[in-house]
Short mmCIF file of N, CA and C in Angstrom, two decimals:
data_model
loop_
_atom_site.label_atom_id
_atom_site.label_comp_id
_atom_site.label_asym_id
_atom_site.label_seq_id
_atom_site.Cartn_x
_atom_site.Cartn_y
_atom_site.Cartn_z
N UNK Y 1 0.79 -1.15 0.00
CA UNK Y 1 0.00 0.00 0.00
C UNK Y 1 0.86 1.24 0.00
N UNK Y 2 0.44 2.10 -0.43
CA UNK Y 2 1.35 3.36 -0.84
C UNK Y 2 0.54 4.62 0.19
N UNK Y 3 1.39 5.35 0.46
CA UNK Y 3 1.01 6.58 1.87
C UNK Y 3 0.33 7.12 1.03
N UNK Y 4 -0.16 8.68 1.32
CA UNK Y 4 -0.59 9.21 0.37
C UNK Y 4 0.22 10.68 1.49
N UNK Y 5 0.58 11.22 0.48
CA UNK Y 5 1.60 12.25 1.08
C UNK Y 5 0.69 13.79 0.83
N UNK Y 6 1.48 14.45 1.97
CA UNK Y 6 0.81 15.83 2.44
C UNK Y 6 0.07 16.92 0.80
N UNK Y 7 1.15 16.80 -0.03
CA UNK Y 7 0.68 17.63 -1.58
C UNK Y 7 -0.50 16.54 -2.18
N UNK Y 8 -0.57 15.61 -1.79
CA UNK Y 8 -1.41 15.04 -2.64
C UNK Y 8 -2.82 14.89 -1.83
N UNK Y 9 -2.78 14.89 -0.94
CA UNK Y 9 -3.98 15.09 -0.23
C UNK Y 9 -4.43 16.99 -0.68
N UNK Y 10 -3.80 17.92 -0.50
CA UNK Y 10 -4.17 18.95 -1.02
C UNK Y 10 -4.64 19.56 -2.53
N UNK Y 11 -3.53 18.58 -3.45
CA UNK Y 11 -4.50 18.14 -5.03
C UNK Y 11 -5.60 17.65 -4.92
N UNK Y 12 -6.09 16.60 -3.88
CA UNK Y 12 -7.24 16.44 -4.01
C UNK Y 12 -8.52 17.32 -3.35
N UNK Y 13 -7.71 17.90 -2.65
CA UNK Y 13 -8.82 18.74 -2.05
C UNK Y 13 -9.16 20.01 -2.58
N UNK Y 14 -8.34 20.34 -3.34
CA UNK Y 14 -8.00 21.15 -4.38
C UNK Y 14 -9.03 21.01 -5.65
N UNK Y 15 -8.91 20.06 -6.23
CA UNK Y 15 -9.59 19.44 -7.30
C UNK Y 15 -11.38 19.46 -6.58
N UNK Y 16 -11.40 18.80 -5.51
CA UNK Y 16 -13.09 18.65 -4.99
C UNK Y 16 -13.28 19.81 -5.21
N UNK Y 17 -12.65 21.13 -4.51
CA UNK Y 17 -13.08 22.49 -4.11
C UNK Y 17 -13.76 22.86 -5.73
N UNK Y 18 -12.23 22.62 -6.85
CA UNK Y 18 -12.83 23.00 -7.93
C UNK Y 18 -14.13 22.36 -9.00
N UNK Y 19 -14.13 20.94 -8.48
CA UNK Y 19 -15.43 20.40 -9.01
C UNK Y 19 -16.69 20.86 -7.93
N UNK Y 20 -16.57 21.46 -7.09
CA UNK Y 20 -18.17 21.68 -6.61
C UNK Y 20 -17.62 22.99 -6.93
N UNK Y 21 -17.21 24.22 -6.94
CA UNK Y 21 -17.51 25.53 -7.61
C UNK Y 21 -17.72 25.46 -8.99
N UNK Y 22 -16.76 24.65 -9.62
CA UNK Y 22 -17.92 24.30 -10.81
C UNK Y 22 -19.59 23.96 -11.07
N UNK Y 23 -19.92 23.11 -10.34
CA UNK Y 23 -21.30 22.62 -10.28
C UNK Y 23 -21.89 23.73 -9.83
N UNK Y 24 -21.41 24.28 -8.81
CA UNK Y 24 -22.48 25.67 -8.46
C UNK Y 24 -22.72 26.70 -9.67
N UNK Y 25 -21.28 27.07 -10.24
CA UNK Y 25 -21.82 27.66 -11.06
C UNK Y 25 -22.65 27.24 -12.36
N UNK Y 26 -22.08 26.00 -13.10
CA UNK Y 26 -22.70 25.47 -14.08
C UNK Y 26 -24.66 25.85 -13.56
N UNK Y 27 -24.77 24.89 -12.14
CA UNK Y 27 -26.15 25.58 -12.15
C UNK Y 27 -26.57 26.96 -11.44
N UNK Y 28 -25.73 27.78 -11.36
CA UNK Y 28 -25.91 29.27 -11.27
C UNK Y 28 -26.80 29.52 -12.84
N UNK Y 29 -25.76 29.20 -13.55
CA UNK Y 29 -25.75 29.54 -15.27
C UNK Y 29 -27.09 28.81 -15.72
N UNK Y 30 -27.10 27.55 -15.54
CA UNK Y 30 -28.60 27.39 -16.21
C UNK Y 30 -29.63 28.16 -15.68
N UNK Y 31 -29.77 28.33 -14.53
CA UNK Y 31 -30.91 29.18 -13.96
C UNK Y 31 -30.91 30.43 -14.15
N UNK Y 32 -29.70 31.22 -14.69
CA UNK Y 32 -30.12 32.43 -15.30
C UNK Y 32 -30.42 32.39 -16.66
N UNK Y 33 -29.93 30.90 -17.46
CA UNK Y 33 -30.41 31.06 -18.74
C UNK Y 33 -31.78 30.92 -18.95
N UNK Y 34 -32.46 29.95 -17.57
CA UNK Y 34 -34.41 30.12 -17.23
C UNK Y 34 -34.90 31.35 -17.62
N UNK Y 35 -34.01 31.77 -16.73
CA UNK Y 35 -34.65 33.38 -16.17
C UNK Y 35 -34.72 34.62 -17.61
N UNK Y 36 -33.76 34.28 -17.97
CA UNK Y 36 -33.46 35.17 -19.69
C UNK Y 36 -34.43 34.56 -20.44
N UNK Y 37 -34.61 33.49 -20.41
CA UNK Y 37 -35.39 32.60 -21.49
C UNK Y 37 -37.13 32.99 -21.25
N UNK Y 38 -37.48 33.03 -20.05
CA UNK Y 38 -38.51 33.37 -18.97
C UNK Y 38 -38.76 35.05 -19.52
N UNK Y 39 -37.89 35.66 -19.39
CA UNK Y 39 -37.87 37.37 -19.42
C UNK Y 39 -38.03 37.76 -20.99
N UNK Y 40 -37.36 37.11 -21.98
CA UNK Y 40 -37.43 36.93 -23.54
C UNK Y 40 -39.01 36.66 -24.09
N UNK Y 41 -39.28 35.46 -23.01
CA UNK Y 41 -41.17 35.24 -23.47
C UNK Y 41 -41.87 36.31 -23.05
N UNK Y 42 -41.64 36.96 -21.68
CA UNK Y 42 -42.36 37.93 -21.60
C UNK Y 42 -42.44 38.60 -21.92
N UNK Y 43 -41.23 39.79 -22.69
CA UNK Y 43 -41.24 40.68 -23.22
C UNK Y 43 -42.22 40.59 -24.98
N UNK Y 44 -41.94 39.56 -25.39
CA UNK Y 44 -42.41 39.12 -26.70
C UNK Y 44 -43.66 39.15 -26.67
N UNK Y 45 -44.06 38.40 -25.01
CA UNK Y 45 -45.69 38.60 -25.35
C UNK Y 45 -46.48 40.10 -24.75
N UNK Y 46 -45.64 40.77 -24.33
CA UNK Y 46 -46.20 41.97 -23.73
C UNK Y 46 -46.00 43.15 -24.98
N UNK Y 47 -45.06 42.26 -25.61
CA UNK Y 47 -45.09 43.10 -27.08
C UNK Y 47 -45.88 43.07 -28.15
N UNK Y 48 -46.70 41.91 -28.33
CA UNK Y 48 -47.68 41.32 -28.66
C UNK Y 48 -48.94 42.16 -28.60
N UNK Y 49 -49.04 42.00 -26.94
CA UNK Y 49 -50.49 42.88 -26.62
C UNK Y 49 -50.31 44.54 -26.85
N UNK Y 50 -49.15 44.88 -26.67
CA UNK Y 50 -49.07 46.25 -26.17
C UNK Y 50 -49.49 47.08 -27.67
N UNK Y 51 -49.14 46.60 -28.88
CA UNK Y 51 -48.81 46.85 -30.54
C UNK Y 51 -50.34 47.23 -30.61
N UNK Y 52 -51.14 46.55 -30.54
CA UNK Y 52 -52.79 46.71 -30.62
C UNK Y 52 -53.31 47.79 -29.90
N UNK Y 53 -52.85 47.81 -28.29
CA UNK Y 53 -53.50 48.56 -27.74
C UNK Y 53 -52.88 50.16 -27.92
N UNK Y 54 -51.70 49.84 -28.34
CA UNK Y 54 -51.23 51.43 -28.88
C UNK Y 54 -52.02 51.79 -30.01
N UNK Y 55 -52.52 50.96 -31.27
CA UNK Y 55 -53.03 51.32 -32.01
C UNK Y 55 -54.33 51.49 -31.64
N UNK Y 56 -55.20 50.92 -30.43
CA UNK Y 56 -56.37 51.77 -30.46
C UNK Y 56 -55.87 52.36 -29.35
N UNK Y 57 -55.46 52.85 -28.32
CA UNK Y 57 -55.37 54.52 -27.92
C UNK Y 57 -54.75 55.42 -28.85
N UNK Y 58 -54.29 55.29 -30.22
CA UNK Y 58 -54.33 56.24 -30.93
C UNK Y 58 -55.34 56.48 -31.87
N UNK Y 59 -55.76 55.35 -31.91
CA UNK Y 59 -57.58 55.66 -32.76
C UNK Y 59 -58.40 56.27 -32.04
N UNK Y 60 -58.33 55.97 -30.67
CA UNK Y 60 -59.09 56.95 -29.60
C UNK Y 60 -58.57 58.21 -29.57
N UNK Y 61 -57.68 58.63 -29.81
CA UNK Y 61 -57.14 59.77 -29.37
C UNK Y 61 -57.56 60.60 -30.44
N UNK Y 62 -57.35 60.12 -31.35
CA UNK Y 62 -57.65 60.58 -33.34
C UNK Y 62 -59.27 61.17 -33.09
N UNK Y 63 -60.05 59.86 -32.21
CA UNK Y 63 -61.84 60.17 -32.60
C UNK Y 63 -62.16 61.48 -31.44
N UNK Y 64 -61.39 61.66 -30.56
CA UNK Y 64 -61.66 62.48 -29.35
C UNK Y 64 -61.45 63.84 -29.79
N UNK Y 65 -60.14 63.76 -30.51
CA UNK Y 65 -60.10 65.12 -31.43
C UNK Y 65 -60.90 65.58 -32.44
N UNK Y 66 -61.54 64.30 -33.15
CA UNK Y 66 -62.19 64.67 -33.69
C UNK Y 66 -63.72 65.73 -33.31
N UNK Y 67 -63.84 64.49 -32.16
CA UNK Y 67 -65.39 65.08 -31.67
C UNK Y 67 -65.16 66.53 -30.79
N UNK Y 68 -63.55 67.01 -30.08
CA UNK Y 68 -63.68 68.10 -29.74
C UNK Y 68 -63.62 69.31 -31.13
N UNK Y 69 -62.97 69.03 -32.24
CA UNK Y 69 -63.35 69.94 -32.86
C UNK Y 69 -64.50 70.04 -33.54
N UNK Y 70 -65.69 69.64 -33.48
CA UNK Y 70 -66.96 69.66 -33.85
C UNK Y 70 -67.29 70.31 -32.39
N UNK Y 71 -67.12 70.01 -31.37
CA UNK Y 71 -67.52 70.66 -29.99
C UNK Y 71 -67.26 71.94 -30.20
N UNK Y 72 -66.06 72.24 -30.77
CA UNK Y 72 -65.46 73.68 -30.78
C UNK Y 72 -66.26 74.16 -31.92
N UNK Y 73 -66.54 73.69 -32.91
CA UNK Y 73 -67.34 74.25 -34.15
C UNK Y 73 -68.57 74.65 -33.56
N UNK Y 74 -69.42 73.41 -33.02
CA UNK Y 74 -70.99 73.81 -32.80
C UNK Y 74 -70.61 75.03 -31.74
N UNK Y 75 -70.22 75.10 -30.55
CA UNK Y 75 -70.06 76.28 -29.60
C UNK Y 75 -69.70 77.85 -30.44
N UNK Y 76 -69.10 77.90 -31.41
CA UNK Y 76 -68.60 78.91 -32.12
C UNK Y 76 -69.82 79.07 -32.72
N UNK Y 77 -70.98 78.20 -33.18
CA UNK Y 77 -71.94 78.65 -34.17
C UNK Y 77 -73.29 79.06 -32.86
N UNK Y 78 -73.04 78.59 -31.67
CA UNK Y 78 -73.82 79.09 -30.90
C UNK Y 78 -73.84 80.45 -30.08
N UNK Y 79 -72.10 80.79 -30.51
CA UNK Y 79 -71.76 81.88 -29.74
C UNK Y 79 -72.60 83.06 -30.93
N UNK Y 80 -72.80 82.54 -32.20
CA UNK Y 80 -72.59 83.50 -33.26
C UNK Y 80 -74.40 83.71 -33.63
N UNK Y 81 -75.05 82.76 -33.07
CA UNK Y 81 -77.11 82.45 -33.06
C UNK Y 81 -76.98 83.30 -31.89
N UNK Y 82 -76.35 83.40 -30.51
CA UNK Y 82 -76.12 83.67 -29.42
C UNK Y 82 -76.15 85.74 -29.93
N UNK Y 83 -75.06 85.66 -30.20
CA UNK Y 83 -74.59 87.53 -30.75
C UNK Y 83 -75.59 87.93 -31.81
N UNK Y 84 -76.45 86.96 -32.50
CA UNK Y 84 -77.28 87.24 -34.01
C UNK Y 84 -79.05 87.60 -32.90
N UNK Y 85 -79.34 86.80 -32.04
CA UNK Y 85 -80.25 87.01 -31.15
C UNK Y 85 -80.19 88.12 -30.30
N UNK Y 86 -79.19 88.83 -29.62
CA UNK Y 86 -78.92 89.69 -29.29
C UNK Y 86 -79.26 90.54 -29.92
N UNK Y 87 -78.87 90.98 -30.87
CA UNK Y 87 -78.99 92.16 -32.12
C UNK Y 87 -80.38 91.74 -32.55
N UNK Y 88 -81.51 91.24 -32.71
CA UNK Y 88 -82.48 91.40 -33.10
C UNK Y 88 -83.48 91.64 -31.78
N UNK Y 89 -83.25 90.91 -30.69
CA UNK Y 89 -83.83 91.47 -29.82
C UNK Y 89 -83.65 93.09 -29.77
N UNK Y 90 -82.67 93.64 -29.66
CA UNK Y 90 -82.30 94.95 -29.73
C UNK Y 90 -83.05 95.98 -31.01
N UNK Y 91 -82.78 94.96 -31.68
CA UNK Y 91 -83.63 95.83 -32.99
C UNK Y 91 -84.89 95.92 -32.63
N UNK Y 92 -85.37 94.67 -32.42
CA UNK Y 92 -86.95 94.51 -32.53
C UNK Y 92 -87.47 95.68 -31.46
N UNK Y 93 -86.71 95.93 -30.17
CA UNK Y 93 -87.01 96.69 -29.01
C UNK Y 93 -86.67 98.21 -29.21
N UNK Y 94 -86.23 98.17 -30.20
CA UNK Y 94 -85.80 99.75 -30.57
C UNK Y 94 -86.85 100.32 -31.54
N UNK Y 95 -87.06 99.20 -32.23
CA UNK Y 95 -87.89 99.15 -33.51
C UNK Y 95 -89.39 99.31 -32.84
N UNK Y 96 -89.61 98.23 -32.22
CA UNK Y 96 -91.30 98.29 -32.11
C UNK Y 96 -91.25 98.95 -30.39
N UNK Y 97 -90.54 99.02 -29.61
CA UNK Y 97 -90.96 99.27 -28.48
C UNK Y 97 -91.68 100.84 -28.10
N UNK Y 98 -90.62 101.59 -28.24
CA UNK Y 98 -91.64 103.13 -28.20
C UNK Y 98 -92.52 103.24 -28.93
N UNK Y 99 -93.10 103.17 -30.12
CA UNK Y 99 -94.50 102.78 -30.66
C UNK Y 99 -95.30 102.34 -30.24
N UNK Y 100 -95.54 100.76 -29.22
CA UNK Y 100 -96.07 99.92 -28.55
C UNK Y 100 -96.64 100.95 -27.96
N UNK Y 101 -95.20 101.13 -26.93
CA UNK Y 101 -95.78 102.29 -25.59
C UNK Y 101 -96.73 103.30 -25.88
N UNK Y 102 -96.56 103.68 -26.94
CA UNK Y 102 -97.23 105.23 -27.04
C UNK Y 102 -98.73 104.63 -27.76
N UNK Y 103 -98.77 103.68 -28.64
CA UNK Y 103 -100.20 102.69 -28.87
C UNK Y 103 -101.05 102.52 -27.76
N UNK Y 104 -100.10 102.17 -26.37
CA UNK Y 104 -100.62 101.48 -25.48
C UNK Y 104 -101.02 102.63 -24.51
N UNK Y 105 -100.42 103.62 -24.56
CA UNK Y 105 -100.83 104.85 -23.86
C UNK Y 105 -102.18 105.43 -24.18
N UNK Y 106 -101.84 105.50 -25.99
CA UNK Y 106 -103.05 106.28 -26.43
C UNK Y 106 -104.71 105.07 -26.66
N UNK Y 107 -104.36 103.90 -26.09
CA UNK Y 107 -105.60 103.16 -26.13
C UNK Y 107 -106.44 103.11 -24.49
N UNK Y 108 -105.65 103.53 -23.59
CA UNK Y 108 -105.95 103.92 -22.07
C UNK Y 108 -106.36 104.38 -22.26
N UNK Y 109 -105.70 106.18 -22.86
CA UNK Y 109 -106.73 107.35 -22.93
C UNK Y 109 -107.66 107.23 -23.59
N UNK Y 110 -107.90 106.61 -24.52
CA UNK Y 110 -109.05 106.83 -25.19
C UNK Y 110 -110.56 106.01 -24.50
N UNK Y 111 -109.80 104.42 -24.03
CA UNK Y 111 -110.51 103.78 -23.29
C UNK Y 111 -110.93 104.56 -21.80
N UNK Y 112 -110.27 105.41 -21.49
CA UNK Y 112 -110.57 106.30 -20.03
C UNK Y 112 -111.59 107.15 -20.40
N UNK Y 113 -111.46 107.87 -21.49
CA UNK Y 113 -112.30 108.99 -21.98
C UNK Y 113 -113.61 108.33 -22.31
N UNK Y 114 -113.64 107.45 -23.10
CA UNK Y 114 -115.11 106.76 -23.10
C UNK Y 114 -115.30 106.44 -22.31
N UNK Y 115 -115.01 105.97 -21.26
CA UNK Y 115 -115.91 105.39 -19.88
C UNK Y 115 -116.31 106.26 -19.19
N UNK Y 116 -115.48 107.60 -19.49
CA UNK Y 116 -116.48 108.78 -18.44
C UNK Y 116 -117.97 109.34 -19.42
N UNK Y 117 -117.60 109.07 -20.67
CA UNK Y 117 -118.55 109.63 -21.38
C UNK Y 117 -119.91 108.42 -20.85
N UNK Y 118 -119.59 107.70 -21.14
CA UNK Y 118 -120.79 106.49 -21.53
C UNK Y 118 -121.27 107.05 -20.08
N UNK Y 119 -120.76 106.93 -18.67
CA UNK Y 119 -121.60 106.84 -17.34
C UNK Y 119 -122.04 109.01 -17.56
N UNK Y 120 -121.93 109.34 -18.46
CA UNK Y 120 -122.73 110.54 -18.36
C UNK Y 120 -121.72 111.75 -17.12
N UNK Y 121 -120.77 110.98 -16.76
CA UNK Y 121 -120.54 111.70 -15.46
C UNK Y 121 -118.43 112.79 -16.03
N UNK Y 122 -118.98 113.51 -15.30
CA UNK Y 122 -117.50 114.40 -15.52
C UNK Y 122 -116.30 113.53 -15.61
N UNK Y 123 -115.38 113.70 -16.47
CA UNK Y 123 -114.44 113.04 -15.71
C UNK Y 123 -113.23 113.60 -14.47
N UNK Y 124 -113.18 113.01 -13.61
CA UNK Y 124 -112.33 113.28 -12.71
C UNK Y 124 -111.36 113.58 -12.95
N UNK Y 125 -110.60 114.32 -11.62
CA UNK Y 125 -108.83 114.98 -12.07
C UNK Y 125 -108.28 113.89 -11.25
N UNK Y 126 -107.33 113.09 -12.14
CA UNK Y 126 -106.72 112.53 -11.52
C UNK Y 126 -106.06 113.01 -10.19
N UNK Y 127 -105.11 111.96 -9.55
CA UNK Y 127 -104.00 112.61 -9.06
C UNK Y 127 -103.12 113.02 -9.84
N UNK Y 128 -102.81 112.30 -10.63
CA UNK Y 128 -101.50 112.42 -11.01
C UNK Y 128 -101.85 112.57 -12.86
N UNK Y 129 -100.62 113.08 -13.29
CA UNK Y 129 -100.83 113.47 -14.47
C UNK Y 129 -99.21 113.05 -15.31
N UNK Y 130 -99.33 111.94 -16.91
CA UNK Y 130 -98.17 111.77 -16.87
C UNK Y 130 -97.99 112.57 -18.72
N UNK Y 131 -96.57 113.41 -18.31
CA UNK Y 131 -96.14 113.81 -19.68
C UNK Y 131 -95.16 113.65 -19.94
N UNK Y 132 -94.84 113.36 -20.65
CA UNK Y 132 -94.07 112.44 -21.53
C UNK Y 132 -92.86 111.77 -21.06
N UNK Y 133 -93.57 110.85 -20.42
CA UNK Y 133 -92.25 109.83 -19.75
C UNK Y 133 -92.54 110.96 -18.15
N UNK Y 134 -92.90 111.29 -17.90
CA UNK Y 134 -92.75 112.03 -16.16
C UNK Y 134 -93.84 111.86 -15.75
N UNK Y 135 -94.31 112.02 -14.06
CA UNK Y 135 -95.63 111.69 -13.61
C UNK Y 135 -95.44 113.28 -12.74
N UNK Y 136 -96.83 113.74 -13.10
CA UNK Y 136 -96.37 115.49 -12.36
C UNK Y 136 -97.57 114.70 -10.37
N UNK Y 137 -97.36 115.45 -9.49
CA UNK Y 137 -98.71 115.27 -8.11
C UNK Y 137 -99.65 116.77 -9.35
N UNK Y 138 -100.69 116.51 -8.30
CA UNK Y 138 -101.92 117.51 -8.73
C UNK Y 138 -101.61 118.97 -8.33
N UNK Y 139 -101.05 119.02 -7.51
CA UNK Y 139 -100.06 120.40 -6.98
C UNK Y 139 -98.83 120.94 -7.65
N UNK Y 140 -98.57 120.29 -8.21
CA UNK Y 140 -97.51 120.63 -9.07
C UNK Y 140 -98.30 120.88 -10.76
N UNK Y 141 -99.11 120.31 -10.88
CA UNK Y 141 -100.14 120.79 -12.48
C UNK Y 141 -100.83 121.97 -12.31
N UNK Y 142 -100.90 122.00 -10.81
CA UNK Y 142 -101.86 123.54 -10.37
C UNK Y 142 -100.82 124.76 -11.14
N UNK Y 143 -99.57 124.12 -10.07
CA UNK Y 143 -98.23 125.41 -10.19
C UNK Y 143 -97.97 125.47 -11.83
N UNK Y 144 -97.99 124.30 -12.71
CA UNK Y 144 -97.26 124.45 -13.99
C UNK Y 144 -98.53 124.98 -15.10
N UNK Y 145 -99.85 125.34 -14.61
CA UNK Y 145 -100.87 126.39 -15.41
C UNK Y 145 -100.17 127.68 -16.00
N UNK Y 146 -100.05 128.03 -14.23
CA UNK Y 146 -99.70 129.46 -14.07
C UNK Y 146 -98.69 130.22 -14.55
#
């Protein structure tokens, strides 16, 4: 039988050390090639879904613009029925309103004046007396005779 001497016991221990840091790493290495292989599918399939859904949030984005500039159109044509209504109210009130008034004045008086006639009876002094656009008291029509 042969000894086994001090260097050669350390070659071998030497050698174990380096066959199990090998094995660790060998399977270090496959399990990150999982993990790459794992991370490669995912990306592929998240690339997959993502391609579509970019293309409709930009079809959405396309129809949203669309419908705000029709929003912005109709509001501009309402601002402009809006300013066109204005101006005819104005007209119409410039146009027919003092006429009205003075129609509507002179159908009182006339309707006042016949009703004193028909009952036979005087007609009364008011209180008040209105000329043109002003209301005078009865004391003050006394003073503005004289």
């Amino acid at each position: 039988m042969r000894t086994v001497s001090g260097g050669e016991v350390a070659g071998i221990l030497v050698a174990v050390f380096w066959a199990i840091l090998v094995s660790f790493l060998a399977v270090a290495l496959v399990r990150l090639a999982q993990t790459l292989r794992a991370t490669t599918k995912l990306v592929a399939d998240v690339t997959d879904q993502a391609v579509p859904l970019l293309a409709d949030a930009s079809a959405a984005v396309r129809s949203a613009q669309t419908q705000i500039e029709r929003v912005d159109a109709i509001a501009s044509d309402v601002q402009e029925v809006t300013s066109n209504a204005s101006a005819l109210s104005s007209t119409v009130a410039s146009t027919f309103g003092g006429p009205l008034v003075k129609v509507a004045a002179f159908g009182y008086g006339v309707r006042r004046a016949l009703s004193g006639r028909k009952a036979d009876v005087p007609a009364r002094e008011a209180g008040r007396t209105v000329i043109v656009g002003r209301t005078l008291s009865a004391a003050r029509r006394k003073n503005r005779g004289k």
